[in-house]
PDB file of C-alpha atoms in Angstrom:
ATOM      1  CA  UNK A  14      99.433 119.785 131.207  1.00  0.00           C
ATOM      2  CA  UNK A  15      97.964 116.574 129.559  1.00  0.00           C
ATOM      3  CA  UNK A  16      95.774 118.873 126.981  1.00  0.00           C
ATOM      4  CA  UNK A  17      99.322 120.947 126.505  1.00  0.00           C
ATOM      5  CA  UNK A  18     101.529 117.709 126.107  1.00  0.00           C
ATOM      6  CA  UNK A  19      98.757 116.244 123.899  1.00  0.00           C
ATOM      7  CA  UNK A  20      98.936 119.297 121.457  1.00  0.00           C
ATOM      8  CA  UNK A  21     102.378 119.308 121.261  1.00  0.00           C
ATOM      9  CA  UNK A  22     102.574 115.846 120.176  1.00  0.00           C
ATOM     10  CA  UNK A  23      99.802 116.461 117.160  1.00  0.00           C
ATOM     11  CA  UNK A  24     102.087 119.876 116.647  1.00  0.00           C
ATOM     12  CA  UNK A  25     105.144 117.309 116.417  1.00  0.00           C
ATOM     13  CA  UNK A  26     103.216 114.893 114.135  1.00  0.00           C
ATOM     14  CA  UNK A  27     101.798 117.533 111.580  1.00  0.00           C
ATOM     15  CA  UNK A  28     105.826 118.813 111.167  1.00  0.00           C
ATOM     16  CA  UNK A  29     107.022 114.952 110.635  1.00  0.00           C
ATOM     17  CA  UNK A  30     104.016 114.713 107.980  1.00  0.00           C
ATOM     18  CA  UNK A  31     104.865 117.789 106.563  1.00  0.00           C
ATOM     19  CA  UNK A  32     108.622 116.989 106.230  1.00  0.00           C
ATOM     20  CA  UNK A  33     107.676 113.440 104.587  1.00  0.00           C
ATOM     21  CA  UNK A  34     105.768 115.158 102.198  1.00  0.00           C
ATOM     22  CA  UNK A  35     108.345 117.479 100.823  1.00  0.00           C
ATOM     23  CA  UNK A  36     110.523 113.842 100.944  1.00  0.00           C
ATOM     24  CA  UNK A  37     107.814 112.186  99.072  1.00  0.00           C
ATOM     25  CA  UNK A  38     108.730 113.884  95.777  1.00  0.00           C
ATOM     26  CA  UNK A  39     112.167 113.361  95.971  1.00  0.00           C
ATOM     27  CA  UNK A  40     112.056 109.852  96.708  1.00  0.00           C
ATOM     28  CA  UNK A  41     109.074 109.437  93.681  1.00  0.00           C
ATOM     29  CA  UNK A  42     111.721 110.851  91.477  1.00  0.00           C
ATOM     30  CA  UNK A  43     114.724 109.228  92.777  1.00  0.00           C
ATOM     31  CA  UNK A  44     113.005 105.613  92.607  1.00  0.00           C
ATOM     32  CA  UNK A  45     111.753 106.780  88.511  1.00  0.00           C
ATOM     33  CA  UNK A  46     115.535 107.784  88.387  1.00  0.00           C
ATOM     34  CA  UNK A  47     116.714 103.830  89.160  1.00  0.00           C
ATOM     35  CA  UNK A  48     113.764 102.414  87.074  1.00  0.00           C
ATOM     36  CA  UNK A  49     115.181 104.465  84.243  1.00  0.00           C
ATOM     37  CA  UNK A  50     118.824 102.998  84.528  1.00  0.00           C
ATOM     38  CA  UNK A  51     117.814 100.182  85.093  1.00  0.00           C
ATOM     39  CA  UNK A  52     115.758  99.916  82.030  1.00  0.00           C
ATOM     40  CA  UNK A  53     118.682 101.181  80.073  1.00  0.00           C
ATOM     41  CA  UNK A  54     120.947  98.973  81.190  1.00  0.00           C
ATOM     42  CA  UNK A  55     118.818  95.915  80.572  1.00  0.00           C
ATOM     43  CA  UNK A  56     118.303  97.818  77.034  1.00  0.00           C
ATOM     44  CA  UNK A  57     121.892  97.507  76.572  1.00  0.00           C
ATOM     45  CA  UNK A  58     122.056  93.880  78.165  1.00  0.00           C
ATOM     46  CA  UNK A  59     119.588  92.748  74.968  1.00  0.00           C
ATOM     47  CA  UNK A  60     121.700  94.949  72.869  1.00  0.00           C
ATOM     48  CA  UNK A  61     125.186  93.347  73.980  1.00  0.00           C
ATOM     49  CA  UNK A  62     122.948  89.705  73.967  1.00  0.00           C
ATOM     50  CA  UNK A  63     121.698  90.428  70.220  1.00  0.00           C
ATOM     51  CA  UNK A  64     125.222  91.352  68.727  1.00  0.00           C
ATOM     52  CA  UNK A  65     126.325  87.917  70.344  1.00  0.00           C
ATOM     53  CA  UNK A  66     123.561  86.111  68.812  1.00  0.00           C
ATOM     54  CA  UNK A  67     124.274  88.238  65.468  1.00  0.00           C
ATOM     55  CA  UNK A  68     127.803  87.351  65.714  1.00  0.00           C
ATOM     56  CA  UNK A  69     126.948  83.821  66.278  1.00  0.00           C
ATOM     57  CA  UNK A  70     124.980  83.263  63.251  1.00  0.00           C
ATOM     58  CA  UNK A  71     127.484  85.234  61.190  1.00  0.00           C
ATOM     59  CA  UNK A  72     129.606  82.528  62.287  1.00  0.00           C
ATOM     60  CA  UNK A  73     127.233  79.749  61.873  1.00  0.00           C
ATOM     61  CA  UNK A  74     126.044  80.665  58.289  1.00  0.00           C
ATOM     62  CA  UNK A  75     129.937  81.290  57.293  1.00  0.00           C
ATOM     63  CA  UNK A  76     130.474  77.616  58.083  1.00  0.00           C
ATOM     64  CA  UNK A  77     127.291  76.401  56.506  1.00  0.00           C
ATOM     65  CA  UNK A  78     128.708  78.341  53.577  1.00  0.00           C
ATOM     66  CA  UNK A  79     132.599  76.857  53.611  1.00  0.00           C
ATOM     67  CA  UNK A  80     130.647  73.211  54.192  1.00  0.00           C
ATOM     68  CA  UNK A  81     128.962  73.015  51.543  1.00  0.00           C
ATOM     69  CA  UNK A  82     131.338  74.652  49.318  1.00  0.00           C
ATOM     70  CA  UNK A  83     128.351  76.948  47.578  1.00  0.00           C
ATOM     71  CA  UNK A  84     128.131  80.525  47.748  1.00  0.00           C
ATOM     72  CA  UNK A  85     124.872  80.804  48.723  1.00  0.00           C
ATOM     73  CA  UNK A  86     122.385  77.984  47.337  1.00  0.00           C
ATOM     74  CA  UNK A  87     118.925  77.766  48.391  1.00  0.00           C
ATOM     75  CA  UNK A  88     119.413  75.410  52.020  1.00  0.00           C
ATOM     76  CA  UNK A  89     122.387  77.741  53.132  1.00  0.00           C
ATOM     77  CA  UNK A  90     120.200  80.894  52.010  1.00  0.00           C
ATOM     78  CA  UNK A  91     116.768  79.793  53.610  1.00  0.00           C
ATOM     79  CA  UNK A  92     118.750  78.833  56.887  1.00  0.00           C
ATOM     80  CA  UNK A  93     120.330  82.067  57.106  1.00  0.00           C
ATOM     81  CA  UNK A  94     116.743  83.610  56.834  1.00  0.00           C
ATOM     82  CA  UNK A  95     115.340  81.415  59.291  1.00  0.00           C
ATOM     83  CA  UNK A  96     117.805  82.128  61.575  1.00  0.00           C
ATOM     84  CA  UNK A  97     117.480  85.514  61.109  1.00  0.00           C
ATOM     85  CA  UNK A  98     114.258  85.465  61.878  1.00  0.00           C
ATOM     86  CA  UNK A  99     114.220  83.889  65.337  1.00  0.00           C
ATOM     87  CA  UNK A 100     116.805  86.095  66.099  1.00  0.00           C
ATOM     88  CA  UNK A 101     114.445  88.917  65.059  1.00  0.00           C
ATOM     89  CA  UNK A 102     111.368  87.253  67.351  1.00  0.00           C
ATOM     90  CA  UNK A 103     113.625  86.436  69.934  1.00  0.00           C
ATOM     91  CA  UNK A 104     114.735  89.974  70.255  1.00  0.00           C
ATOM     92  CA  UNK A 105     111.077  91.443  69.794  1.00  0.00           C
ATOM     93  CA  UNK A 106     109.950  89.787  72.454  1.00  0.00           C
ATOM     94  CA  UNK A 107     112.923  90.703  74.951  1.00  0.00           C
ATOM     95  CA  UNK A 108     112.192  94.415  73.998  1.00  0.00           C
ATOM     96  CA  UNK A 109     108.613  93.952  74.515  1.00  0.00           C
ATOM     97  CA  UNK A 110     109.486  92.592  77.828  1.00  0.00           C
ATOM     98  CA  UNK A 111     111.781  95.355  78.904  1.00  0.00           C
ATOM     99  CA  UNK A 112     109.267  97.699  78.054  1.00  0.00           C
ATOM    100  CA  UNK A 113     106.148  96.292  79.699  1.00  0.00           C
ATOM    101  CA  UNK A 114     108.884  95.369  82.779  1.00  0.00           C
ATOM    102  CA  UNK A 115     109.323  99.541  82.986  1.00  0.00           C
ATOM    103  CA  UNK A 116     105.545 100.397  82.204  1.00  0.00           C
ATOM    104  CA  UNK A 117     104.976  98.078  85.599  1.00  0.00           C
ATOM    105  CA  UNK A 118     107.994  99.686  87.589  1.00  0.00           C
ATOM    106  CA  UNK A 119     106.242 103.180  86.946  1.00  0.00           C
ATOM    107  CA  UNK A 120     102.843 101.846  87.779  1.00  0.00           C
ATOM    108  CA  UNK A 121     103.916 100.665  91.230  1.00  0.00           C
ATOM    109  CA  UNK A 122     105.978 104.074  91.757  1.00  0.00           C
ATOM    110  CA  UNK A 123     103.261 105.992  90.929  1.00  0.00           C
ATOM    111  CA  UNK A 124     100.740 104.061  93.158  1.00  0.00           C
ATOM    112  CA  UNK A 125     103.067 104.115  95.745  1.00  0.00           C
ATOM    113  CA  UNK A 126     103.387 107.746  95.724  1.00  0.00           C
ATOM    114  CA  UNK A 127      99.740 108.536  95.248  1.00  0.00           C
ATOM    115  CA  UNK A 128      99.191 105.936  98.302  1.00  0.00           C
ATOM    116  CA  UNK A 129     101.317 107.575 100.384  1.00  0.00           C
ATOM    117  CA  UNK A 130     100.223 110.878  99.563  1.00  0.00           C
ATOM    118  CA  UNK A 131      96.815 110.552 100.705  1.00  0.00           C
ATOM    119  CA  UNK A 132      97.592 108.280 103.673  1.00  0.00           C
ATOM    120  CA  UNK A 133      99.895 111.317 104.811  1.00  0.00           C
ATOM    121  CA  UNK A 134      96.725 113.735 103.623  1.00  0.00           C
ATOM    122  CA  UNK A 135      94.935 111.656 105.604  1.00  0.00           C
ATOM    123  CA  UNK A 136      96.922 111.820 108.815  1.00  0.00           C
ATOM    124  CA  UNK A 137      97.374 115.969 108.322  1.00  0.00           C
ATOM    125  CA  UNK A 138      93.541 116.199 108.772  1.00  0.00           C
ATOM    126  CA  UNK A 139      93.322 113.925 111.650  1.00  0.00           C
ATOM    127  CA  UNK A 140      96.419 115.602 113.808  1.00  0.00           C
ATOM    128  CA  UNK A 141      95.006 119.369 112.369  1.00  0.00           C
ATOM    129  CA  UNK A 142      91.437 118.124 114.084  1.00  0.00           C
ATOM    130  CA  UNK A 143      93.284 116.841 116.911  1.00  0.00           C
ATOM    131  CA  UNK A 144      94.912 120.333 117.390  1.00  0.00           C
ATOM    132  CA  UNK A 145      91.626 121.902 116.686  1.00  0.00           C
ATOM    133  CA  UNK A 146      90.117 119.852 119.758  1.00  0.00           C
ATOM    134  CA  UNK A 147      92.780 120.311 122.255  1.00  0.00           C
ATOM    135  CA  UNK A 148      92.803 124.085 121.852  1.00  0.00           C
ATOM    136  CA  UNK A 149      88.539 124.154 121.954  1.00  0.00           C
ATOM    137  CA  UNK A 150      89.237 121.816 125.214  1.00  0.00           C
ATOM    138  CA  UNK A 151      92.247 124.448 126.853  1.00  0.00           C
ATOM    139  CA  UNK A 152      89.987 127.270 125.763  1.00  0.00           C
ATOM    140  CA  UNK A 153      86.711 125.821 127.651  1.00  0.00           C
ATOM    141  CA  UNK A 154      89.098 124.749 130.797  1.00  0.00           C
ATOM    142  CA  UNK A 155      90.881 127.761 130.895  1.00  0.00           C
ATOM    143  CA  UNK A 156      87.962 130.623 129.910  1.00  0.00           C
TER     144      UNK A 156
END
């Protein structure tokens, strides 16, 4: 009865590992789902952030402008460009940081999943020898 109840359990275990593997690939896809949105939301975040700041120095250089009563003389002009150009920077580096924050979500899904698929690999072998050595044990006792 113990060899029985002890095959039976590695039985039970090998169906559990074989119904978290056929899990495993939806969850790999579902978390690469959420990394995805996420990424396109925070895409749209810098978006939404970058029309504010555009806005913003629309708003600043049209004052600059009225100021100084000049259509566009050399200070206004050169601040406009310089603003421009953080703005540019600013947003470069928030896209490069979006991307590179993705690039490390997959990494880490992807290790996960290759983690777990060999620990559960791993744990198939060991119940399937298990199985292998309770049914060479009932087979000795019993023949």
């Amino acid at each position: 009865d113990q060899w029985e109840s002890g095959k039976t359990a590695a039985q039970q275990g090998l169906s559990d590992i074989q119904s978290a593997e056929s899990q495993l690939g939806k969850l790999r896809e579902s978390k690469m789902q959420i990394a995805g949105l996420e990424h396109q939301k925070q895409i749209k975040d810098l978006s939404t952030e970058t029309g504010i700041s555009i806005a913003d120095l629309n708003k600043s250089t049209n004052q600059a402008i009225s100021k100084s009563n000049l259509a566009f003389s050399g200070d206004v002009g050169d601040e406009k460009s310089d603003m421009w150009n953080r703005l540019r920077t600013s947003h470069g580096s928030s896209k490069e940081g979006i991307m590179s924050n993705l690039g490390q979500k997959m990494g880490d899904i992807t290790s996960f999943y290759e983690g777990e698929k060999s620990r559960l690999k791993s744990e198939k072998t060991k119940l399937s020898r298990e199985i292998d050595l309770y049914d060479e044990q009932l087979g000795g006792w019993f023949g």
